[in-house]
Every structure is written in C-alpha cells, then in structure tokens.
PDB file of C-alpha atoms in Angstrom:
ATOM      1  CA  MET A   1      -5.010  19.932   0.056  1.00 95.00           C
ATOM      2  CA  ILE A   2      -5.151  20.691  -3.662  1.00 96.00           C
ATOM      3  CA  ALA A   3      -2.616  23.457  -3.124  1.00 97.00           C
ATOM      4  CA  VAL A   4      -0.423  21.064  -1.116  1.00 97.00           C
ATOM      5  CA  LEU A   5      -0.452  18.436  -3.867  1.00 97.00           C
ATOM      6  CA  ARG A   6       0.370  20.956  -6.585  1.00 96.00           C
ATOM      7  CA  SER A   7       3.121  22.464  -4.463  1.00 97.00           C
ATOM      8  CA  ALA A   8       4.556  18.968  -3.964  1.00 97.00           C
ATOM      9  CA  VAL A   9       4.874  18.608  -7.734  1.00 97.00           C
ATOM     10  CA  ASP A  10       6.755  21.916  -7.839  1.00 96.00           C
ATOM     11  CA  HIS A  11       9.152  20.427  -5.288  1.00 98.00           C
ATOM     12  CA  GLY A  12       9.815  17.317  -7.364  1.00 97.00           C
ATOM     13  CA  VAL A  13       7.231  14.855  -6.037  1.00 97.00           C
ATOM     14  CA  THR A  14       5.916  13.033  -9.093  1.00 97.00           C
ATOM     15  CA  PHE A  15       4.492   9.711  -7.828  1.00 97.00           C
ATOM     16  CA  TYR A  16       0.978   9.721  -6.323  1.00 98.00           C
ATOM     17  CA  ASP A  17      -0.607   6.613  -4.842  1.00 97.00           C
ATOM     18  CA  THR A  18      -4.334   6.440  -4.109  1.00 98.00           C
ATOM     19  CA  ALA A  19      -7.183   3.884  -4.138  1.00 98.00           C
ATOM     20  CA  GLU A  20     -10.931   3.745  -4.578  1.00 98.00           C
ATOM     21  CA  VAL A  21     -11.331   2.517  -0.994  1.00 97.00           C
ATOM     22  CA  TYR A  22      -9.666   5.623   0.468  1.00 96.00           C
ATOM     23  CA  GLY A  23     -12.754   7.524   1.523  1.00 95.00           C
ATOM     24  CA  PRO A  24     -14.153   5.533  -0.219  1.00 97.00           C
ATOM     25  CA  TYR A  25     -13.698   7.502  -3.411  1.00 97.00           C
ATOM     26  CA  ASP A  26     -12.896  10.886  -1.825  1.00 97.00           C
ATOM     27  CA  ASN A  27      -9.132  10.589  -2.176  1.00 97.00           C
ATOM     28  CA  GLU A  28      -9.264   9.690  -5.869  1.00 98.00           C
ATOM     29  CA  GLU A  29     -11.494  12.705  -6.481  1.00 98.00           C
ATOM     30  CA  LEU A  30      -9.096  14.982  -4.604  1.00 98.00           C
ATOM     31  CA  VAL A  31      -6.051  13.634  -6.441  1.00 98.00           C
ATOM     32  CA  GLY A  32      -7.859  13.951  -9.754  1.00 98.00           C
ATOM     33  CA  GLU A  33      -8.856  17.575  -9.189  1.00 98.00           C
ATOM     34  CA  ALA A  34      -5.404  18.528  -7.921  1.00 98.00           C
ATOM     35  CA  LEU A  35      -3.357  16.862 -10.658  1.00 98.00           C
ATOM     36  CA  ALA A  36      -5.568  17.204 -13.733  1.00 98.00           C
ATOM     37  CA  PRO A  37      -3.933  20.487 -14.869  1.00 97.00           C
ATOM     38  CA  ILE A  38      -0.461  18.934 -14.550  1.00 97.00           C
ATOM     39  CA  ARG A  39      -1.344  15.345 -15.414  1.00 98.00           C
ATOM     40  CA  ASP A  40       1.579  14.785 -17.780  1.00 97.00           C
ATOM     41  CA  GLN A  41       4.077  15.736 -15.076  1.00 97.00           C
ATOM     42  CA  VAL A  42       3.076  12.969 -12.652  1.00 98.00           C
ATOM     43  CA  THR A  43       2.604   9.227 -12.276  1.00 98.00           C
ATOM     44  CA  ILE A  44      -0.668   8.135 -10.696  1.00 98.00           C
ATOM     45  CA  ALA A  45      -1.251   4.748  -9.079  1.00 98.00           C
ATOM     46  CA  THR A  46      -4.592   3.514  -7.800  1.00 98.00           C
ATOM     47  CA  LYS A  47      -5.984   0.207  -6.595  1.00 98.00           C
ATOM     48  CA  PHE A  48      -8.926  -2.156  -7.015  1.00 98.00           C
ATOM     49  CA  GLY A  49     -10.060  -5.234  -5.144  1.00 98.00           C
ATOM     50  CA  TRP A  50     -12.581  -4.281  -2.452  1.00 98.00           C
ATOM     51  CA  ASP A  51     -16.336  -4.851  -2.367  1.00 98.00           C
ATOM     52  CA  ILE A  52     -17.626  -1.405  -1.444  1.00 98.00           C
ATOM     53  CA  GLN A  53     -21.303  -1.207  -0.522  1.00 96.00           C
ATOM     54  CA  GLY A  54     -23.074   1.792   0.944  1.00 94.00           C
ATOM     55  CA  GLY A  55     -19.821   3.671   1.364  1.00 94.00           C
ATOM     56  CA  GLN A  56     -18.164   0.850   3.310  1.00 94.00           C
ATOM     57  CA  SER A  57     -15.775  -1.936   2.352  1.00 95.00           C
ATOM     58  CA  ILE A  58     -17.435  -5.242   3.242  1.00 96.00           C
ATOM     59  CA  GLY A  59     -14.835  -7.622   1.835  1.00 96.00           C
ATOM     60  CA  LEU A  60     -12.897  -8.444  -1.299  1.00 98.00           C
ATOM     61  CA  ASN A  61     -13.978  -8.518  -4.931  1.00 98.00           C
ATOM     62  CA  SER A  62     -11.536  -8.947  -7.807  1.00 98.00           C
ATOM     63  CA  ARG A  63     -13.847 -10.566 -10.313  1.00 98.00           C
ATOM     64  CA  PRO A  64     -12.995  -9.470 -13.863  1.00 98.00           C
ATOM     65  CA  GLU A  65     -16.206  -7.485 -14.282  1.00 98.00           C
ATOM     66  CA  GLN A  66     -15.474  -5.681 -11.015  1.00 98.00           C
ATOM     67  CA  ILE A  67     -11.933  -4.814 -12.088  1.00 98.00           C
ATOM     68  CA  ARG A  68     -13.199  -3.363 -15.363  1.00 98.00           C
ATOM     69  CA  ARG A  69     -15.900  -1.362 -13.566  1.00 98.00           C
ATOM     70  CA  VAL A  70     -13.469   0.028 -10.995  1.00 98.00           C
ATOM     71  CA  ALA A  71     -11.026   1.016 -13.731  1.00 98.00           C
ATOM     72  CA  GLU A  72     -13.681   3.073 -15.521  1.00 98.00           C
ATOM     73  CA  GLU A  73     -14.878   4.737 -12.321  1.00 98.00           C
ATOM     74  CA  SER A  74     -11.322   5.483 -11.170  1.00 98.00           C
ATOM     75  CA  LEU A  75     -10.489   7.038 -14.534  1.00 98.00           C
ATOM     76  CA  THR A  76     -13.482   9.345 -14.117  1.00 98.00           C
ATOM     77  CA  ARG A  77     -12.637  10.340 -10.544  1.00 98.00           C
ATOM     78  CA  LEU A  78      -8.972  10.854 -11.404  1.00 98.00           C
ATOM     79  CA  ARG A  79      -9.904  12.988 -14.436  1.00 98.00           C
ATOM     80  CA  THR A  80      -7.491  11.106 -16.659  1.00 98.00           C
ATOM     81  CA  ASP A  81      -7.469   8.832 -19.679  1.00 98.00           C
ATOM     82  CA  ARG A  82      -5.033   6.302 -18.212  1.00 98.00           C
ATOM     83  CA  ILE A  83      -4.003   4.810 -14.890  1.00 98.00           C
ATOM     84  CA  ASP A  84      -0.220   4.600 -14.753  1.00 98.00           C
ATOM     85  CA  LEU A  85      -0.088   1.785 -12.191  1.00 98.00           C
ATOM     86  CA  PHE A  86      -3.142  -0.330 -11.303  1.00 99.00           C
ATOM     87  CA  TYR A  87      -2.677  -2.469  -8.190  1.00 98.00           C
ATOM     88  CA  GLN A  88      -4.776  -5.293  -6.865  1.00 98.00           C
ATOM     89  CA  HIS A  89      -5.149  -3.937  -3.334  1.00 98.00           C
ATOM     90  CA  ARG A  90      -5.441  -7.358  -1.691  1.00 98.00           C
ATOM     91  CA  VAL A  91      -5.375 -10.825  -3.216  1.00 98.00           C
ATOM     92  CA  ASP A  92      -8.888 -12.274  -3.527  1.00 98.00           C
ATOM     93  CA  PRO A  93      -8.825 -16.022  -2.766  1.00 97.00           C
ATOM     94  CA  ASP A  94     -12.089 -16.497  -4.664  1.00 98.00           C
ATOM     95  CA  VAL A  95     -10.631 -15.274  -7.970  1.00 98.00           C
ATOM     96  CA  PRO A  96      -7.605 -16.974  -9.560  1.00 98.00           C
ATOM     97  CA  ILE A  97      -4.729 -14.522  -9.781  1.00 98.00           C
ATOM     98  CA  GLU A  98      -4.314 -15.550 -13.412  1.00 98.00           C
ATOM     99  CA  ASP A  99      -7.795 -14.154 -14.135  1.00 98.00           C
ATOM    100  CA  VAL A 100      -6.909 -10.917 -12.358  1.00 98.00           C
ATOM    101  CA  ALA A 101      -3.671 -10.571 -14.313  1.00 98.00           C
ATOM    102  CA  GLY A 102      -5.400 -11.339 -17.589  1.00 98.00           C
ATOM    103  CA  THR A 103      -8.086  -8.732 -16.966  1.00 98.00           C
ATOM    104  CA  VAL A 104      -5.535  -6.041 -16.153  1.00 98.00           C
ATOM    105  CA  GLY A 105      -3.643  -7.129 -19.262  1.00 98.00           C
ATOM    106  CA  GLU A 106      -6.766  -6.425 -21.324  1.00 98.00           C
ATOM    107  CA  LEU A 107      -6.983  -2.944 -19.790  1.00 98.00           C
ATOM    108  CA  ILE A 108      -3.334  -2.380 -20.685  1.00 98.00           C
ATOM    109  CA  THR A 109      -3.985  -3.457 -24.273  1.00 98.00           C
ATOM    110  CA  ALA A 110      -6.920  -1.035 -24.366  1.00 98.00           C
ATOM    111  CA  GLY A 111      -4.679   1.816 -23.218  1.00 98.00           C
ATOM    112  CA  LYS A 112      -6.629   2.447 -20.017  1.00 98.00           C
ATOM    113  CA  VAL A 113      -3.867   1.121 -17.754  1.00 98.00           C
ATOM    114  CA  ARG A 114      -0.105   1.323 -18.287  1.00 98.00           C
ATOM    115  CA  HIS A 115       1.291  -1.032 -15.630  1.00 98.00           C
ATOM    116  CA  PHE A 116       0.113  -3.859 -13.343  1.00 99.00           C
ATOM    117  CA  GLY A 117       0.871  -4.111  -9.622  1.00 99.00           C
ATOM    118  CA  LEU A 118       0.014  -6.167  -6.538  1.00 98.00           C
ATOM    119  CA  SER A 119      -0.216  -5.057  -2.920  1.00 98.00           C
ATOM    120  CA  GLU A 120       0.838  -7.328  -0.028  1.00 98.00           C
ATOM    121  CA  PRO A 121       0.969 -10.611  -2.025  1.00 98.00           C
ATOM    122  CA  ALA A 122       2.852 -13.826  -1.317  1.00 98.00           C
ATOM    123  CA  ALA A 123       5.832 -14.805  -3.472  1.00 98.00           C
ATOM    124  CA  ALA A 124       3.939 -17.646  -5.165  1.00 98.00           C
ATOM    125  CA  THR A 125       1.155 -15.248  -6.151  1.00 98.00           C
ATOM    126  CA  ILE A 126       3.698 -12.843  -7.616  1.00 98.00           C
ATOM    127  CA  ARG A 127       5.100 -15.606  -9.809  1.00 98.00           C
ATOM    128  CA  ALA A 128       1.683 -16.776 -10.972  1.00 98.00           C
ATOM    129  CA  ALA A 129       0.512 -13.260 -11.852  1.00 98.00           C
ATOM    130  CA  HIS A 130       3.768 -12.287 -13.535  1.00 98.00           C
ATOM    131  CA  ALA A 131       3.578 -15.323 -15.812  1.00 98.00           C
ATOM    132  CA  VAL A 132       0.301 -14.023 -17.271  1.00 98.00           C
ATOM    133  CA  GLN A 133       0.844 -10.266 -17.236  1.00 98.00           C
ATOM    134  CA  PRO A 134       4.273  -8.884 -16.297  1.00 98.00           C
ATOM    135  CA  LEU A 135       4.205  -7.019 -13.009  1.00 98.00           C
ATOM    136  CA  THR A 136       5.823  -3.621 -12.781  1.00 98.00           C
ATOM    137  CA  ALA A 137       5.621  -3.205  -9.007  1.00 98.00           C
ATOM    138  CA  VAL A 138       4.694  -4.885  -5.750  1.00 98.00           C
ATOM    139  CA  GLN A 139       3.689  -2.779  -2.780  1.00 98.00           C
ATOM    140  CA  SER A 140       4.101  -3.922   0.823  1.00 98.00           C
ATOM    141  CA  GLU A 141       4.557  -2.405   4.241  1.00 97.00           C
ATOM    142  CA  TYR A 142       8.275  -2.301   5.045  1.00 97.00           C
ATOM    143  CA  SER A 143      10.128  -0.597   7.860  1.00 93.00           C
ATOM    144  CA  LEU A 144      12.394  -1.205  10.821  1.00 89.00           C
ATOM    145  CA  TRP A 145       9.552  -2.971  12.616  1.00 90.00           C
ATOM    146  CA  THR A 146       7.949  -4.648   9.584  1.00 94.00           C
ATOM    147  CA  ARG A 147      10.474  -6.870   7.846  1.00 92.00           C
ATOM    148  CA  ASP A 148       8.030  -9.398   6.382  1.00 93.00           C
ATOM    149  CA  PRO A 149       9.006  -8.927   2.693  1.00 97.00           C
ATOM    150  CA  GLU A 150      12.654  -9.810   3.269  1.00 95.00           C
ATOM    151  CA  ASP A 151      12.395 -13.605   3.414  1.00 96.00           C
ATOM    152  CA  GLU A 152      10.559 -14.382   0.173  1.00 98.00           C
ATOM    153  CA  VAL A 153       9.059 -11.341  -1.531  1.00 98.00           C
ATOM    154  CA  LEU A 154      12.170  -9.217  -2.056  1.00 98.00           C
ATOM    155  CA  PRO A 155      14.274 -12.096  -3.444  1.00 98.00           C
ATOM    156  CA  THR A 156      11.441 -12.984  -5.815  1.00 98.00           C
ATOM    157  CA  LEU A 157      11.170  -9.418  -7.053  1.00 98.00           C
ATOM    158  CA  ALA A 158      14.924  -9.212  -7.566  1.00 98.00           C
ATOM    159  CA  GLU A 159      14.880 -12.448  -9.550  1.00 98.00           C
ATOM    160  CA  LEU A 160      11.991 -11.361 -11.777  1.00 98.00           C
ATOM    161  CA  GLY A 161      13.010  -7.722 -12.196  1.00 98.00           C
ATOM    162  CA  ILE A 162       9.902  -6.308 -10.509  1.00 98.00           C
ATOM    163  CA  GLY A 163       9.993  -3.017  -8.616  1.00 98.00           C
ATOM    164  CA  PHE A 164       9.215  -2.711  -4.908  1.00 98.00           C
ATOM    165  CA  VAL A 165       7.137   0.134  -3.433  1.00 98.00           C
ATOM    166  CA  PRO A 166       7.383   0.212   0.380  1.00 97.00           C
ATOM    167  CA  PHE A 167       4.729   1.949   2.438  1.00 96.00           C
ATOM    168  CA  SER A 168       4.672   3.078   6.078  1.00 96.00           C
ATOM    169  CA  PRO A 169       8.491   3.280   6.226  1.00 94.00           C
ATOM    170  CA  LEU A 170       8.175   5.110   9.569  1.00 94.00           C
ATOM    171  CA  GLY A 171       5.836   2.543  11.109  1.00 95.00           C
ATOM    172  CA  LYS A 172       2.664   4.636  10.801  1.00 95.00           C
ATOM    173  CA  GLY A 173       4.442   7.412  12.658  1.00 94.00           C
ATOM    174  CA  PHE A 174       5.767   5.284  15.514  1.00 94.00           C
ATOM    175  CA  LEU A 175       9.399   5.519  14.433  1.00 91.00           C
ATOM    176  CA  THR A 176       9.273   9.322  14.278  1.00 90.00           C
ATOM    177  CA  GLY A 177       9.398   9.470  18.078  1.00 88.00           C
ATOM    178  CA  THR A 178       6.146  11.449  18.253  1.00 90.00           C
ATOM    179  CA  VAL A 179       4.074   8.510  19.552  1.00 91.00           C
ATOM    180  CA  ASP A 180       4.339   7.176  23.104  1.00 89.00           C
ATOM    181  CA  THR A 181       2.184   5.442  25.693  1.00 88.00           C
ATOM    182  CA  SER A 182       0.297   8.660  26.425  1.00 91.00           C
ATOM    183  CA  THR A 183      -0.757   9.152  22.793  1.00 92.00           C
ATOM    184  CA  THR A 184      -4.433   8.677  21.974  1.00 92.00           C
ATOM    185  CA  PHE A 185      -5.971   8.149  18.549  1.00 93.00           C
ATOM    186  CA  THR A 186      -9.358   9.200  17.252  1.00 94.00           C
ATOM    187  CA  ASP A 187     -11.865   6.673  15.935  1.00 92.00           C
ATOM    188  CA  ALA A 188     -11.005   7.825  12.411  1.00 88.00           C
ATOM    189  CA  ASP A 189      -7.300   7.041  12.875  1.00 94.00           C
ATOM    190  CA  ILE A 190      -6.344   3.579  11.581  1.00 92.00           C
ATOM    191  CA  ARG A 191      -3.870   3.243  14.458  1.00 95.00           C
ATOM    192  CA  ASN A 192      -6.839   3.020  16.795  1.00 93.00           C
ATOM    193  CA  ARG A 193      -7.456  -0.442  15.295  1.00 93.00           C
ATOM    194  CA  VAL A 194      -3.851  -1.657  14.919  1.00 95.00           C
ATOM    195  CA  PRO A 195      -2.722  -4.115  17.619  1.00 96.00           C
ATOM    196  CA  ARG A 196       0.811  -2.687  17.695  1.00 95.00           C
ATOM    197  CA  PHE A 197      -0.634   0.586  18.990  1.00 95.00           C
ATOM    198  CA  GLU A 198      -2.646  -0.994  21.803  1.00 94.00           C
ATOM    199  CA  ALA A 199      -1.476   0.165  25.231  1.00 91.00           C
ATOM    200  CA  GLY A 200       0.423  -2.948  26.268  1.00 92.00           C
ATOM    201  CA  ASN A 201       2.102  -3.482  22.902  1.00 94.00           C
ATOM    202  CA  LEU A 202       2.921   0.201  22.546  1.00 92.00           C
ATOM    203  CA  ALA A 203       4.714   0.196  25.875  1.00 92.00           C
ATOM    204  CA  ALA A 204       6.721  -2.887  24.880  1.00 91.00           C
ATOM    205  CA  ASN A 205       7.586  -1.411  21.497  1.00 92.00           C
ATOM    206  CA  GLN A 206       8.729   1.859  23.029  1.00 91.00           C
ATOM    207  CA  ALA A 207      12.225   0.422  23.496  1.00 87.00           C
ATOM    208  CA  LEU A 208      12.613   0.325  19.726  1.00 86.00           C
ATOM    209  CA  ALA A 209      11.617   3.970  19.279  1.00 88.00           C
ATOM    210  CA  ASP A 210      13.791   5.047  22.208  1.00 87.00           C
ATOM    211  CA  HIS A 211      16.809   3.382  20.617  1.00 83.00           C
ATOM    212  CA  VAL A 212      16.123   4.973  17.243  1.00 81.00           C
ATOM    213  CA  LYS A 213      16.038   8.421  18.862  1.00 83.00           C
ATOM    214  CA  THR A 214      19.660   8.046  19.968  1.00 81.00           C
ATOM    215  CA  VAL A 215      21.119   6.477  16.813  1.00 85.00           C
ATOM    216  CA  GLY A 216      23.248   8.381  14.280  1.00 75.00           C
ATOM    217  CA  LEU A 217      23.987   7.388  10.720  1.00 71.00           C
ATOM    218  CA  SER A 218      27.395   5.724  10.787  1.00 84.00           C
ATOM    219  CA  ALA A 219      27.845   2.373   9.058  1.00 85.00           C
ATOM    220  CA  ASP A 220      28.107   0.568  12.381  1.00 86.00           C
ATOM    221  CA  GLU A 221      24.933   2.190  13.657  1.00 81.00           C
ATOM    222  CA  HIS A 222      23.115   1.273  10.460  1.00 79.00           C
ATOM    223  CA  ALA A 223      24.149  -2.336  10.976  1.00 81.00           C
ATOM    224  CA  ASP A 224      22.918  -2.124  14.547  1.00 83.00           C
ATOM    225  CA  LEU A 225      19.531  -0.827  13.419  1.00 81.00           C
ATOM    226  CA  ASP A 226      19.315  -3.665  10.933  1.00 79.00           C
ATOM    227  CA  THR A 227      19.269  -6.234  13.739  1.00 82.00           C
ATOM    228  CA  LEU A 228      17.618  -4.099  16.402  1.00 79.00           C
ATOM    229  CA  ALA A 229      14.027  -5.100  15.749  1.00 79.00           C
ATOM    230  CA  GLN A 230      14.982  -8.763  15.812  1.00 81.00           C
ATOM    231  CA  ARG A 231      16.792  -8.376  19.134  1.00 84.00           C
ATOM    232  CA  ILE A 232      14.124  -6.294  20.825  1.00 83.00           C
ATOM    233  CA  GLY A 233      11.145  -7.911  19.132  1.00 87.00           C
ATOM    234  CA  VAL A 234       7.983  -6.225  17.900  1.00 92.00           C
ATOM    235  CA  HIS A 235       4.783  -6.704  19.872  1.00 93.00           C
ATOM    236  CA  GLY A 236       1.416  -6.938  18.146  1.00 95.00           C
ATOM    237  CA  ASP A 237       0.330  -7.484  14.554  1.00 96.00           C
ATOM    238  CA  ARG A 238       0.395  -4.632  12.056  1.00 96.00           C
ATOM    239  CA  TYR A 239      -3.308  -5.104  11.198  1.00 95.00           C
ATOM    240  CA  ASN A 240      -6.268  -6.534  13.063  1.00 94.00           C
ATOM    241  CA  SER A 241      -7.014 -10.225  12.582  1.00 95.00           C
ATOM    242  CA  THR A 242      -9.349  -9.686   9.626  1.00 94.00           C
ATOM    243  CA  HIS A 243      -6.921  -7.570   7.656  1.00 94.00           C
ATOM    244  CA  MET A 244      -3.943  -9.749   8.565  1.00 96.00           C
ATOM    245  CA  SER A 245      -5.808 -12.563   6.799  1.00 96.00           C
ATOM    246  CA  TYR A 246      -5.769 -10.497   3.593  1.00 95.00           C
ATOM    247  CA  VAL A 247      -1.976 -10.202   3.287  1.00 97.00           C
ATOM    248  CA  ASN A 248       0.751 -12.558   2.060  1.00 96.00           C
ATOM    249  CA  ARG A 249      -1.501 -14.837   0.068  1.00 95.00           C
TER     250      ARG A 249
END
C-alpha cells in the first residue's frame, strides 16, 4: 500500500484524505509512512470528532480539549508538522459549533493546521462555523443516488465561497455495475451495514445501475441521468439509523 500511495503521487494524485477513526489510527499511520518522504508534494486532510475507546468509536466528542489532543496525535501518526485540512468528521450536538471553529482557529494560528473543514453538516451549521473561522471545504457524500447536498448545502457553499469535496461518487461501488443482488459483503465491509445494500433495497435499486450501464455521454443523456434517480427512486438510507442521525445537523 505504501508503494501504491507513492506511485499515485507520481501519477499526479496530490490530495489524500484520512481520519483517526479509520482503523482506528491505522490509516493515518499508513498515510504518514507513505507520504513522509514526499510531504511537500501533497495535501493531507484528516478528521476529528469521534470518541474512540478501546479501539472502537463509541460516539461523538468534539470538545475543545479533544480536538487539540487529536490534532497532536494525528500530527505524530502522519509524520508531519501541519495538517493541511482538518475536518470535524460529524457535528457534535453537545458542543457548540462556534467552540469547534474557535478551537480549530487556534490550531491554525499555532501553525499546526492550515485549513478548517466540516463533514456532512447542515447549511445552518456551515454558516455558524464560517462566521467564527472561515471554512475552506465541506465534505459530503454526493452521487447519482445521493443528491442530499443539492437543496441547501451546495447553494450555501457557493454563496460563501467554500469548496465542496464529494465522497463516494460511485455510490460505494454500486454505480460501477460490479454489484448486484448476488453480491455478498464481509463483516468488515461497511456495505454490510448500509440499508441500500440490503437484499430487498438492492434489488429495487438495480434498475438505476442497469440504466447507467447503457448510457453514453451525450448532453441529452447527461440530462437524463440528472433526473433518473428522482424518477426511479432510491431505496434505503445511505447509513444505518445511528449514523444517519449524525449527518445534516
């Protein structure tokens, strides 16, 4: 994997997105080891916001002292002296977003963080955070079958001049055409816990993937894709009920 990451840089990939909770910790350590010799050639983003105990995430924690602790530990694992983009991974309802923004602002002043980001927030939260510490980027899932950011988040970002970082643009692999009703997922695969990939929902959603397989790239076909998900409908939430409660707030 270290060789893969370094080869990706050689091929022009310069933005790397990780988080303490991936593993936990393992992915930051891998990214740090791989990119340390070429650190100045890349941009590294990581995330804070989970309460990790005994190697498991048990909930949210964005208290200021936690943010500062995570920043120091992430810097160590990433083998770097600065985090280029530091996201709050999920909005913590127990900590005012103004306190979160102010704490990240202090880390920016100290030179430990360069830019502030949020992941999966609501538009009102974006505005409140941005008023305290300007946001550079907001990250949300966005694809043909996940259009949630379009109503409020994207217009807010355009108004405020904040960048948008979409993830899972291929629907966690579903829109590649390699997943069908016969596909099984291991316990370690997040799709094993995503309602959209449950048997009944997967069968209903197959019409969307089947249509994508036959579509070219003309302007008319692009327009058709743009309304396809709305016409066909998408069955099942993109996270389980617990994790759905963490987004858009």
